[in-house]
Short mmCIF file of C-alpha atoms in Angstrom, two decimals:
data_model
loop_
_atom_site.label_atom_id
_atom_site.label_comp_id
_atom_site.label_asym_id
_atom_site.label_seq_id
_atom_site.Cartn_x
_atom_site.Cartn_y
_atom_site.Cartn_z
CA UNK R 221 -19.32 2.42 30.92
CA UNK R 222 -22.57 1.85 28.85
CA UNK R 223 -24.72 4.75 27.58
CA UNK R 224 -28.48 3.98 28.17
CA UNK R 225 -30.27 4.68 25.06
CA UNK R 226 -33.69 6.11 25.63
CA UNK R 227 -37.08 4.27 25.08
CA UNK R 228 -38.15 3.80 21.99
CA UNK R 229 -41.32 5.65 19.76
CA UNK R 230 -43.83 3.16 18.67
CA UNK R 231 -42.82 1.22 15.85
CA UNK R 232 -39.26 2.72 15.72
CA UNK R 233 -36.38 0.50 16.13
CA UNK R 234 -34.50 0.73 18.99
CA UNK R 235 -31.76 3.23 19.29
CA UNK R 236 -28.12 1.66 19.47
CA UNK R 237 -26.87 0.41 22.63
CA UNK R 238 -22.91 1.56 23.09
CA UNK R 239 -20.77 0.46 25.39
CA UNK R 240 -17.01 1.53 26.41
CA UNK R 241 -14.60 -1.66 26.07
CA UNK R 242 -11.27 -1.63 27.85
CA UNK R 243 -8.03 -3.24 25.78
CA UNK R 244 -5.29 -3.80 27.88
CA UNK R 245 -1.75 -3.72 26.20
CA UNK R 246 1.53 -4.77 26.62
CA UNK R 247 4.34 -4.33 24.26
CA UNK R 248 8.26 -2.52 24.42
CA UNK R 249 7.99 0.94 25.29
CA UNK R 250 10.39 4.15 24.33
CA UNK R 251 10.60 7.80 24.31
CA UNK R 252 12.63 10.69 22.07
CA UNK R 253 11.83 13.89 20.09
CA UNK R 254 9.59 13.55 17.75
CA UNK R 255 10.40 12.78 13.70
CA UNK R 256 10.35 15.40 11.42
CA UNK R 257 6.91 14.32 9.56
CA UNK R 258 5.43 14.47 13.23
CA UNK R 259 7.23 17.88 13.90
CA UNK R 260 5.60 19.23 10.71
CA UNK R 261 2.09 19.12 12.38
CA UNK R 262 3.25 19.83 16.28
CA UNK R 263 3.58 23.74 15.28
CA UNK R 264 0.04 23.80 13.45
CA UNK R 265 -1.53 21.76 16.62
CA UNK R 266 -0.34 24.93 18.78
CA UNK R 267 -1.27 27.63 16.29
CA UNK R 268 -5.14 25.92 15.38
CA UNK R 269 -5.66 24.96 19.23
CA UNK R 270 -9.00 22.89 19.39
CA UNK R 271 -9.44 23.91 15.54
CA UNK R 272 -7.01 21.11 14.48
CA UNK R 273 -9.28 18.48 14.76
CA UNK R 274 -10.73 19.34 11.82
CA UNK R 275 -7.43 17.74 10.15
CA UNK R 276 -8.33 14.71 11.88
CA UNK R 277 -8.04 11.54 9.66
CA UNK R 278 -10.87 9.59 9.64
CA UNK R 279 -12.65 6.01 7.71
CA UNK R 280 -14.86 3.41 8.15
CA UNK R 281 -13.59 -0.24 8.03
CA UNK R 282 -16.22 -2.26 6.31
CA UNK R 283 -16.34 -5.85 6.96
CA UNK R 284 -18.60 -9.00 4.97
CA UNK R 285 -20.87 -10.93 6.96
CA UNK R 286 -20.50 -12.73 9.01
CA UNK R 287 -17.99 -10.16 10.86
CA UNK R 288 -16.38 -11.24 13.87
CA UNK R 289 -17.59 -11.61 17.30
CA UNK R 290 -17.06 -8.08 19.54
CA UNK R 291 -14.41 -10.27 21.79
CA UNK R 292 -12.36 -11.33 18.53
CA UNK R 293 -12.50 -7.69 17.35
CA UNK R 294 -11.08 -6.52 20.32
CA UNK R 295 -8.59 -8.75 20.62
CA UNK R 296 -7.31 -7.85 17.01
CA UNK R 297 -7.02 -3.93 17.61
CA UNK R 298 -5.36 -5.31 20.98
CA UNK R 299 -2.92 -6.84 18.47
CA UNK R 300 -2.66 -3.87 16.49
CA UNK R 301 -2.08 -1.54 19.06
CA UNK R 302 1.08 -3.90 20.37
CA UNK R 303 2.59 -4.02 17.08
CA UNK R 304 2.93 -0.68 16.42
CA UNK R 305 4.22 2.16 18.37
CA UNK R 306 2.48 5.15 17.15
CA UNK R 307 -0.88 3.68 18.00
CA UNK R 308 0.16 4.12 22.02
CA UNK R 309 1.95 7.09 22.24
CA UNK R 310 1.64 10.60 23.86
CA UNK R 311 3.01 13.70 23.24
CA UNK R 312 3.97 16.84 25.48
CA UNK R 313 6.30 19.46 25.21
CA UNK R 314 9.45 18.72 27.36
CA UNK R 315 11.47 22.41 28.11
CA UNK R 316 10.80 23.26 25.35
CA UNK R 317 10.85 20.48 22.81
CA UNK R 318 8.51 18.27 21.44
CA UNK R 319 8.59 14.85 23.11
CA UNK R 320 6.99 11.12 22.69
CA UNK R 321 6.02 8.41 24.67
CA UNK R 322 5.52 5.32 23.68
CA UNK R 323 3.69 3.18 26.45
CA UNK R 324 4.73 -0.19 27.13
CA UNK R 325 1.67 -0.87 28.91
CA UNK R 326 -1.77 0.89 28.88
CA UNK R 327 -5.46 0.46 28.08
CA UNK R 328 -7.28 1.41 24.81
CA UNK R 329 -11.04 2.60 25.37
CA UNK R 330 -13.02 0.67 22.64
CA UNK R 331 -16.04 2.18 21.73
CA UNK R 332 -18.89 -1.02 21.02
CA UNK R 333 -22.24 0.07 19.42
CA UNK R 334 -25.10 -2.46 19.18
CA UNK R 335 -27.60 -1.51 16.25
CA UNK R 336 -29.78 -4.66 16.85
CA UNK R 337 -30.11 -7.67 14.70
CA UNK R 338 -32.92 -6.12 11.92
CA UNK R 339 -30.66 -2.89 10.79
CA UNK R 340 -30.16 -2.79 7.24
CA UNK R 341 -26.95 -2.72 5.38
CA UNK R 342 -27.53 0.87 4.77
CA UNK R 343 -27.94 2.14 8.10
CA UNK R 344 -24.90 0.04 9.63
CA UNK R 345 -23.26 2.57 6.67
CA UNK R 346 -24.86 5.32 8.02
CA UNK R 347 -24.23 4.85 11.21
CA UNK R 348 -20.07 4.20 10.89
CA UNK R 349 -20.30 7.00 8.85
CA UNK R 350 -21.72 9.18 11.81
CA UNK R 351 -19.53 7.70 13.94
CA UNK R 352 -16.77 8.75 12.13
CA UNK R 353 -17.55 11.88 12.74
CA UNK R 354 -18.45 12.34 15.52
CA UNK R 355 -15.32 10.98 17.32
CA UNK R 356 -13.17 13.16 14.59
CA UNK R 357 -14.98 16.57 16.22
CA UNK R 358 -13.34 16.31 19.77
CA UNK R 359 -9.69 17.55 19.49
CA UNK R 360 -6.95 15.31 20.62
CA UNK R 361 -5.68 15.71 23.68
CA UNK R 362 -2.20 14.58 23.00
CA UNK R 363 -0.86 14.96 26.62
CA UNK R 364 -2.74 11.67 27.93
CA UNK R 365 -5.00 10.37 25.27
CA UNK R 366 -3.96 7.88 22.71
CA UNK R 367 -3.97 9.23 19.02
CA UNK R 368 -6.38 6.53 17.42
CA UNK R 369 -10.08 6.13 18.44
CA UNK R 370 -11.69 2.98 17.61
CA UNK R 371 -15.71 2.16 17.51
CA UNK R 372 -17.18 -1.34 16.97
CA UNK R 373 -20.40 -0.99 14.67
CA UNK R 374 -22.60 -4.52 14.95
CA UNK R 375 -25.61 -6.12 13.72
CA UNK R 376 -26.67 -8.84 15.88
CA UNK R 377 -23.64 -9.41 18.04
CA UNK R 378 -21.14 -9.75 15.00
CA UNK R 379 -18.81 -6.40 13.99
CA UNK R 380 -19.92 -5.37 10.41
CA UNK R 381 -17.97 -1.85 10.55
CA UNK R 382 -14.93 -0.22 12.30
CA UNK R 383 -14.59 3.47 12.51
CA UNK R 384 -11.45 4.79 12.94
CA UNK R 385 -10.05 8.00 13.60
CA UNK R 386 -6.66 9.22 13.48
CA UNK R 387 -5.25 12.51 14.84
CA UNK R 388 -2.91 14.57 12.27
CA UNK R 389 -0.48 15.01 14.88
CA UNK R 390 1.37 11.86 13.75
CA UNK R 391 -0.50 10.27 11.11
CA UNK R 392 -0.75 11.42 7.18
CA UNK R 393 -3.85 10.39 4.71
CA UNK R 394 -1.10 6.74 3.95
CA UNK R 395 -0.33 6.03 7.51
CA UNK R 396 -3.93 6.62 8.41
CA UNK R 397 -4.58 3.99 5.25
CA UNK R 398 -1.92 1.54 6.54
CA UNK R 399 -4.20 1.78 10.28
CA UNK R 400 -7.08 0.71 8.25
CA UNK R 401 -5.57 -2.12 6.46
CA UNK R 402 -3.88 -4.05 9.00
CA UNK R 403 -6.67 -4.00 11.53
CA UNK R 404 -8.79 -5.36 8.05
CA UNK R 405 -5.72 -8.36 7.82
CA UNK R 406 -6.45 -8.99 11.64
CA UNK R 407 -10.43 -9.08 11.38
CA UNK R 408 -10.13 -11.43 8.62
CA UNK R 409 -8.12 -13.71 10.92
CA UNK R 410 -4.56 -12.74 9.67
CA UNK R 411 -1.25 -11.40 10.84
CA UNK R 412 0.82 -8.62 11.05
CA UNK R 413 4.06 -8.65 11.37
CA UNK R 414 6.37 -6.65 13.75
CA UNK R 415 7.34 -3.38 11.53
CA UNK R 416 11.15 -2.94 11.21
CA UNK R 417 10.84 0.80 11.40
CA UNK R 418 8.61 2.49 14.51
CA UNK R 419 8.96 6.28 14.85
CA UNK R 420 11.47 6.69 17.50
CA UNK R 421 13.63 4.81 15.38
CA UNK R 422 12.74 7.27 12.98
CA UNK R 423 13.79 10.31 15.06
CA UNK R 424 17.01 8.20 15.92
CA UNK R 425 17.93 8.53 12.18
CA UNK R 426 17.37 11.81 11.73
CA UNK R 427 19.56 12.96 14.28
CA UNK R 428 22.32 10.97 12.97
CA UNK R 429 24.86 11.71 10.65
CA UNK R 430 23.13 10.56 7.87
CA UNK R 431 19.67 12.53 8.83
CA UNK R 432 21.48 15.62 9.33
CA UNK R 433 22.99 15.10 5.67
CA UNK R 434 19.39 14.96 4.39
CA UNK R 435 18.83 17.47 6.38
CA UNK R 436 21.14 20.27 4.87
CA UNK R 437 20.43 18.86 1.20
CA UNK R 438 17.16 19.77 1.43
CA UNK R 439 18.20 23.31 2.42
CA UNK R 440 20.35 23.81 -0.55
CA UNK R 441 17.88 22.50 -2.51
CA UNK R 442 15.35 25.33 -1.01
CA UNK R 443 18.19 27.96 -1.11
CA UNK R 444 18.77 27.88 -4.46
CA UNK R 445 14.74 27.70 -5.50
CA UNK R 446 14.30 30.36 -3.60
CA UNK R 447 17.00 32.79 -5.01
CA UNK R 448 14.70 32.48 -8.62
CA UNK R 449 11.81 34.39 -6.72
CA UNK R 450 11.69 37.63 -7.21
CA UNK R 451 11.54 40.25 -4.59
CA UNK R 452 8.26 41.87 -6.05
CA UNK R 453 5.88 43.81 -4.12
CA UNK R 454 2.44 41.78 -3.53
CA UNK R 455 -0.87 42.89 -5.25
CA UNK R 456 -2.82 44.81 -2.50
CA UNK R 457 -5.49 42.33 -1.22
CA UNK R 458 -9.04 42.09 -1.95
CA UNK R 459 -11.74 43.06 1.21
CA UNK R 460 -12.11 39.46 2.95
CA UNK R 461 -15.42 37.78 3.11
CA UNK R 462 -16.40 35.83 6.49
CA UNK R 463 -14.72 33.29 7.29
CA UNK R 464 -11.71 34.47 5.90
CA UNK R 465 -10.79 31.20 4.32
CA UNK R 466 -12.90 29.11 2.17
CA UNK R 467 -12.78 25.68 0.77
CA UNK R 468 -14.91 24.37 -2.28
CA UNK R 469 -14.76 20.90 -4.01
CA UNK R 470 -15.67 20.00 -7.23
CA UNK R 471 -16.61 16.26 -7.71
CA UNK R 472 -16.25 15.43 -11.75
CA UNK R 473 -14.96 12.69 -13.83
CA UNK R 474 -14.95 14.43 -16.50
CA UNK R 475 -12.19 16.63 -15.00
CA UNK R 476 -10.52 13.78 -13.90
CA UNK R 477 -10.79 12.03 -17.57
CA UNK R 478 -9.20 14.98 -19.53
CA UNK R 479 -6.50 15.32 -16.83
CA UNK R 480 -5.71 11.56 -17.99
CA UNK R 481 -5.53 12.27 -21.35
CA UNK R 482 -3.32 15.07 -21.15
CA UNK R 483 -1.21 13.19 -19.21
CA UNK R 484 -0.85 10.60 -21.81
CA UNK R 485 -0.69 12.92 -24.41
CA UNK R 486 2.23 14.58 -22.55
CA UNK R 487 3.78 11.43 -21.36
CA UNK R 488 3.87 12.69 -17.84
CA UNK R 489 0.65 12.38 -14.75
CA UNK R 490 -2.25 13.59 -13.98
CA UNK R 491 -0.57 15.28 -10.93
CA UNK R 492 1.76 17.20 -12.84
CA UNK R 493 -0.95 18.20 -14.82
CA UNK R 494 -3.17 19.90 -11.97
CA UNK R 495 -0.08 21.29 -10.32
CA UNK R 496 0.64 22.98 -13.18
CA UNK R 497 -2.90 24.33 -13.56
CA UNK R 498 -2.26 25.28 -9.58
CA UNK R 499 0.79 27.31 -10.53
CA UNK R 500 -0.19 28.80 -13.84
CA UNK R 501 -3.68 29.92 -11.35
CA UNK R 502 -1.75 31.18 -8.11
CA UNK R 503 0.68 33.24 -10.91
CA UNK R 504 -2.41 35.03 -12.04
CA UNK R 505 -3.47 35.97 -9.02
CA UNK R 506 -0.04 37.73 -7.55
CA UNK R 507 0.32 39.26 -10.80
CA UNK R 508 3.98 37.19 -10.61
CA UNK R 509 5.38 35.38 -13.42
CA UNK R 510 7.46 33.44 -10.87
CA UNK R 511 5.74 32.14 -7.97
CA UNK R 512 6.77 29.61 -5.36
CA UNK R 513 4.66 26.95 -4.36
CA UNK R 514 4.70 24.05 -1.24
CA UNK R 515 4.05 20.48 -2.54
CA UNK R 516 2.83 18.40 0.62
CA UNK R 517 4.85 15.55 -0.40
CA UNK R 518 4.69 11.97 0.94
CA UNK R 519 8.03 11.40 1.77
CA UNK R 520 7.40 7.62 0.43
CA UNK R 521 10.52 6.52 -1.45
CA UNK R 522 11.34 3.47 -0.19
CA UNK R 523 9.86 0.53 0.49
CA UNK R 524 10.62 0.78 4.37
CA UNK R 525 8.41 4.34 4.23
CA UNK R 526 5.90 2.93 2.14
CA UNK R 527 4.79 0.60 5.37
CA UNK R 528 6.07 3.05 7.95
CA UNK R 529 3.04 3.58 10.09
CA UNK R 530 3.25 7.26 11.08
CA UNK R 531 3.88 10.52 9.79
CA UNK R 532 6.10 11.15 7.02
CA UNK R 533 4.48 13.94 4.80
CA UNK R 534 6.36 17.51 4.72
CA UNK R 535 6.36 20.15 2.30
CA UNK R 536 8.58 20.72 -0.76
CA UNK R 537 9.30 23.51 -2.56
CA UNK R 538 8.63 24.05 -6.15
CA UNK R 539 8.81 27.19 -7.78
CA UNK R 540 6.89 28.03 -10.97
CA UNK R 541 7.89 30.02 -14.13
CA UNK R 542 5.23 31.13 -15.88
CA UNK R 543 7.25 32.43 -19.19
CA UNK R 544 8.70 29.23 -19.82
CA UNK R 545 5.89 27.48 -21.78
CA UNK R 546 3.32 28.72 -24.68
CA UNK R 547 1.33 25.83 -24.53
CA UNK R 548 -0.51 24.12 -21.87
CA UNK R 549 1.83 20.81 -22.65
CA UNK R 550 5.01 22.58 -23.05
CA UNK R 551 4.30 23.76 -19.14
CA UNK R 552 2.92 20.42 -17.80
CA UNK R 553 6.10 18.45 -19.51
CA UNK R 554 8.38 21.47 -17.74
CA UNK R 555 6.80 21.29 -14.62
CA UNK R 556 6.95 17.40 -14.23
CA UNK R 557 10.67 17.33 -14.58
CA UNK R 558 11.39 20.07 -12.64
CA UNK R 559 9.19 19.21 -9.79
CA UNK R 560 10.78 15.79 -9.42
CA UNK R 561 13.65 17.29 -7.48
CA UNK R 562 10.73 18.97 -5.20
CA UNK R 563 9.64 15.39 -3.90
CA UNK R 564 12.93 14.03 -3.35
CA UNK R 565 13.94 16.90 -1.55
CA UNK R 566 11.10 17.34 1.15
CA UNK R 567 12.88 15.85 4.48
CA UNK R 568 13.66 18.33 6.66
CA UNK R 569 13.58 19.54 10.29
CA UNK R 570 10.37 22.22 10.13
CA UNK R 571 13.47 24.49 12.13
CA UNK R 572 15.76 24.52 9.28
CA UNK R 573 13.22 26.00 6.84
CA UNK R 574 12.36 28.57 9.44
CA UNK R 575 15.70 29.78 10.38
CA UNK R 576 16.45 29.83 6.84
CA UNK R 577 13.39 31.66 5.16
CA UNK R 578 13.99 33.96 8.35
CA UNK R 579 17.89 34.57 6.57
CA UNK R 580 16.35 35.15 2.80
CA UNK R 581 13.44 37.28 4.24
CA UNK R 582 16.01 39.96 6.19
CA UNK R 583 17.83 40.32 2.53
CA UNK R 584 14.57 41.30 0.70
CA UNK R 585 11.97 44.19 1.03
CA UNK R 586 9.26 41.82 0.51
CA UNK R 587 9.43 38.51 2.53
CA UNK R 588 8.86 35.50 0.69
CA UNK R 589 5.14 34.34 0.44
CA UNK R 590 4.98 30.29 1.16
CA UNK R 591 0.99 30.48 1.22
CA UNK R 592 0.31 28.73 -1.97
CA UNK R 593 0.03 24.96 -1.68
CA UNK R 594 -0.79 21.70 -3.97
CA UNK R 595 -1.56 18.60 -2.25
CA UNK R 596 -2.16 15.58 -4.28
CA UNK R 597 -4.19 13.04 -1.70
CA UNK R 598 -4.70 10.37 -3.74
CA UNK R 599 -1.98 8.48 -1.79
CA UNK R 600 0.40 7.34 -4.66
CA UNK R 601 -2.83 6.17 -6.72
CA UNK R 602 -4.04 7.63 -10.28
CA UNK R 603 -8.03 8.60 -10.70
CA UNK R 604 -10.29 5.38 -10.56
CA UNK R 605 -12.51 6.77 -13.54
CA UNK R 606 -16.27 5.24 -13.70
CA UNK R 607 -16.35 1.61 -15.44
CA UNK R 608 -18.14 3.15 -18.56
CA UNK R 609 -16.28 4.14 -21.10
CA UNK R 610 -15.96 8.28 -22.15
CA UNK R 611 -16.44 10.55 -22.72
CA UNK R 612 -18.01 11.47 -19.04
CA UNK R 613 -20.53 14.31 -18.39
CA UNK R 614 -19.40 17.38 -16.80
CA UNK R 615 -20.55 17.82 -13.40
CA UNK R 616 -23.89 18.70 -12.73
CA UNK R 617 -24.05 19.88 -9.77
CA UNK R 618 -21.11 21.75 -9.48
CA UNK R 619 -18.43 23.25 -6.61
CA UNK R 620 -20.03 23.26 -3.49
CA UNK R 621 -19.13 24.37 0.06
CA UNK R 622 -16.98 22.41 2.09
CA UNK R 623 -16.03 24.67 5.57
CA UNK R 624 -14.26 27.80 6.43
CA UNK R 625 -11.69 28.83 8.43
CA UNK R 626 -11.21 32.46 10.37
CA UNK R 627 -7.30 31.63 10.35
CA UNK R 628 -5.11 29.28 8.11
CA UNK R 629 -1.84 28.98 6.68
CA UNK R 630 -2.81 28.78 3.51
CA UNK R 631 -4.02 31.28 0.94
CA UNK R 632 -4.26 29.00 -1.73
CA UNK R 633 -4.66 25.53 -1.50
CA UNK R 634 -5.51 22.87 -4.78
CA UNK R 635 -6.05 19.17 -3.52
CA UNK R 636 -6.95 15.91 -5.37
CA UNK R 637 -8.58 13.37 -3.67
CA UNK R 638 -10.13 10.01 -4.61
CA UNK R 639 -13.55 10.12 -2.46
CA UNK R 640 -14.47 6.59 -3.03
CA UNK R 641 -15.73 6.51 -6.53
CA UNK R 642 -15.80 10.33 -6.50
CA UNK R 643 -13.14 12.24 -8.51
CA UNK R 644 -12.60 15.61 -6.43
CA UNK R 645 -10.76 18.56 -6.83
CA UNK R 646 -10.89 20.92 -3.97
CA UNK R 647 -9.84 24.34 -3.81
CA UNK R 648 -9.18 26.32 -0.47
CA UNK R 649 -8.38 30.16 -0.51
CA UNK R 650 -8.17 33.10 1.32
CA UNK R 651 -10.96 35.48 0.06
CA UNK R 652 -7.96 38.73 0.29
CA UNK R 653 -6.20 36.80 -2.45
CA UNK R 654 -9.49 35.05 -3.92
CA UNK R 655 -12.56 36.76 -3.45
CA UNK R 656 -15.52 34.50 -2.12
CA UNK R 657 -17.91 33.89 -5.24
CA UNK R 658 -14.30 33.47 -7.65
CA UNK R 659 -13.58 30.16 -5.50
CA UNK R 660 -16.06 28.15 -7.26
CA UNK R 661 -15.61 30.11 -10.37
CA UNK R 662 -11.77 28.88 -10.79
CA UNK R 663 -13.18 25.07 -10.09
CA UNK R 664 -15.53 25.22 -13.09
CA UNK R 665 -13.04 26.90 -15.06
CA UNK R 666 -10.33 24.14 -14.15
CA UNK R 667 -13.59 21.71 -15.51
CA UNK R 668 -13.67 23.49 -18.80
CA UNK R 669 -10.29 24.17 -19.44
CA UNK R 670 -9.34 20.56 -18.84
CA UNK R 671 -12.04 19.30 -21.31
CA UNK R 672 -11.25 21.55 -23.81
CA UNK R 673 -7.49 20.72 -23.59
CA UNK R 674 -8.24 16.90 -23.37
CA UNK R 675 -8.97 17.08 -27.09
CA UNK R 676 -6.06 19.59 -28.24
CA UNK R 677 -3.18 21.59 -26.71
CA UNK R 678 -4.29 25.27 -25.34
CA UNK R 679 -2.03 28.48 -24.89
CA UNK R 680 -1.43 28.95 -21.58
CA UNK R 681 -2.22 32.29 -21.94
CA UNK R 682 -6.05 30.85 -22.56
CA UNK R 683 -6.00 29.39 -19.55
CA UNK R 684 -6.14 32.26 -16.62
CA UNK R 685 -9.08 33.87 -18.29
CA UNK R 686 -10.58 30.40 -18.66
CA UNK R 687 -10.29 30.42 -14.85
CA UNK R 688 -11.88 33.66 -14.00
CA UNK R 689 -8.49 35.05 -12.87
CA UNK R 690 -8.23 38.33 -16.00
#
């Protein structure tokens, strides 16, 4: 199926020429429930409808000249798409339940786009980069379509890019990374080996004995975290803005530099350090001393999950006390150790937590509010600071708009991500809790605060004013 590109202005090059490949497969098949890090995302993929792709996973495989040959690139996602299980599977709901399929024979749609032999370095960038997302923006449908998309970029013939897209529905940011680097192995002319763990084996364990033991540890771990939050009536929201939801980023190195050092200074990690900046924030905004928080944890442990390639990610529960600490150290050493049981205890069948919030919730006048989130997305890694030493300049441009949302899950959401060799911090609220204009506010107070404490300890009690949030 080839797309005919239209003619040409005068001295313009000519626009790409993209064609449809067909990769034929043939590998062991298999069906079951889905695992639990898939089953964390089914329930969001019926809420959001078509609005879940915009949690679709997405990068652009860059390859050194000469790249391979469009046949030899094909060949190698063929490979790829063989070896592991996820990458040809389909989901439906089955009376009820959530159900996979993994084919043992089926075709792959590659997407092939010629740029012509004189396109520059930059725009073969550009144009993965577009391609990207443009394959991200149509939702998934999970019923009959595979959930990976694939498109060739070339120069000439040879494959100098790969974009690939991954739906959310059973991939997290690390599996979606794991996609990336063994189709980079197979480009380059290596191998991958057959993984020991594919997801239905995964949803095999979990039903067993042993998975069900995980299972109900996790719920006593949530049980008992949960009995510390107080049954408080909420502070009466705020007028919303439109969309209701709002995300901001902040890209700074500086913020990332001083979250280092108080790290070191603490003898702890730069995660535990914005969580706790996350918590002391989403306390000042309840008017709560105690609030509970959802980690979106990994679920990487062991060495077998750490090159599983599908969904393990979940949430855990931490939950913050804000009278604990008078320092901004005192807090971040208290929260690292007590959050440590939060990502060892994040394994869980998404119905466990529901029947049993539903149990706490008909105890209490106020049901328990699990809107405020921390997500850490730097996939295991620290901040990979500019080559030059410090100290860095604050940023100079400042938050700036990312999307919004007329319905989420979350009313407060603080992410890290490595963009690149961008430091970001990202902050996504709902304006009843957050007013509009105070989203980017908090961001360029987290800047400041950060700096300021990178050189000496702060109170904490400095620290919500320092964010906007008194």
């Amino acid at each position: 199926m080839t797309e005919a590109p239209p003619a040409p202005a005068a001295g313009r090059p000519a626009p790409p020429r993209v064609v449809w490949e067909p990769v034929a497969f043939s590998a062991e098949g298999g069906e079951g429930p889905l695992a639990w890090g898939q089953f964390h995302m089914w329930r969001p993929l019926l809420r959001y409808g078509a609005a879940f792709a915009t949690f679709t996973l997405r990068q652009v495989v860059a390859l050194p000249a000469p790249g391979p040959g469009v046949p030899e690139a094909l060949a190698a996602i063929r490979r790829l798409v063989e070896t592991h299980q996820v990458l040809r599977t389909r989901f439906r709901d089955r009376a009820g339940e959530a159900w996979q399929t993994a084919a043992a024979e089926g075709t792959h749609l590659v997407e092939v786009c010629e740029l012509g032999a004189d396109a520059g370095a930059g725009a073969l960038a550009a144009f993965a980069e577009r391609r990207t997302r443009k394959l991200a923006a149509e939702p998934f449908r999970h019923s009959h379509e595979w959930p990976v998309r694939f498109s060739l970029v070339c120069r000439g013939g040879e494959v100098r890019a790969v974009a690939v897209v991954c739906s959310h529905l059973t991939f997290d940011g690390w599996s979606a990374d794991l996609v990336g680097t063994a189709l980079r192995r197979l480009l380059a002319g290596g191998r991958v080996t057959a993984p020991e763990w594919q997801p239905l084996d995964q949803a095999a364990y979990e039903r067993s004995e042993r998975g069900l033991r995980d299972d109900a540890r996790a719920m006593r771990h949530f049980r008992a975290r949960l009995a510390e939050v107080p049954d408080t009536a909420p502070r009466p929201p705020h007028a919303p803005a439109s969309p209701r939801f709002q995300q901001w980023w902040l890209t700074s190195a500086a913020l990332a530099a001083a979250s280092v050092a108080v790290a070191e200074r603490t003898r702890t990690s730069s995660s535990a350090v914005m969580l706790t900046l996350a918590a002391t924030a989403l306390a000042a905004l309840r008017g709560q001393s105690t609030v509970p928080m959802l980690l979106i944890t990994g679920n990487r442990v062991t060495e077998r999950q750490q090159r599983y390639m599908a969904a393990t990610a979940q949430d855990g529960l931490y939950v913050h006390d804000g009278t604990a600490a008078a320092t901004l150290d005192d807090a971040v050493r208290a929260v690292y150790r007590r959050s440590a049981a939060t990502y060892l205890r994040a394994a869980f069948h998404p119905a466990s937590l529901e029947a049993l919030t539903a149990e706490i919730d008909a105890a209490r006048t106020h049901p328990l509010d699990l809107t405020g989130y921390f997500n850490d997305a730097r996939l295991s890694r620290d901040w990979q600071l500019p080559p030059a030493p410090g100290p860095y300049p604050r940023s100079a441009r400042g938050p700036a708009f990312v999307r919004g949302y007329d319905s989420n899950d979350m009313a407060f959401c603080l992410a890290l991500a490595q963009q690149g060799p961008d430091c970001q911090v990202s902050l996504l609220a709902d304006t009843r809790l957050l007013p509009a204009p105070a989203i980017p506010a908090v961001l360029s107070g987290l800047e400041a605060v950060l700096c300021e404490a990178a050189a000496s300890d702060v109170p904490l009690s400095a620290v919500p004013p320092a964010l906007g949030l008194v």
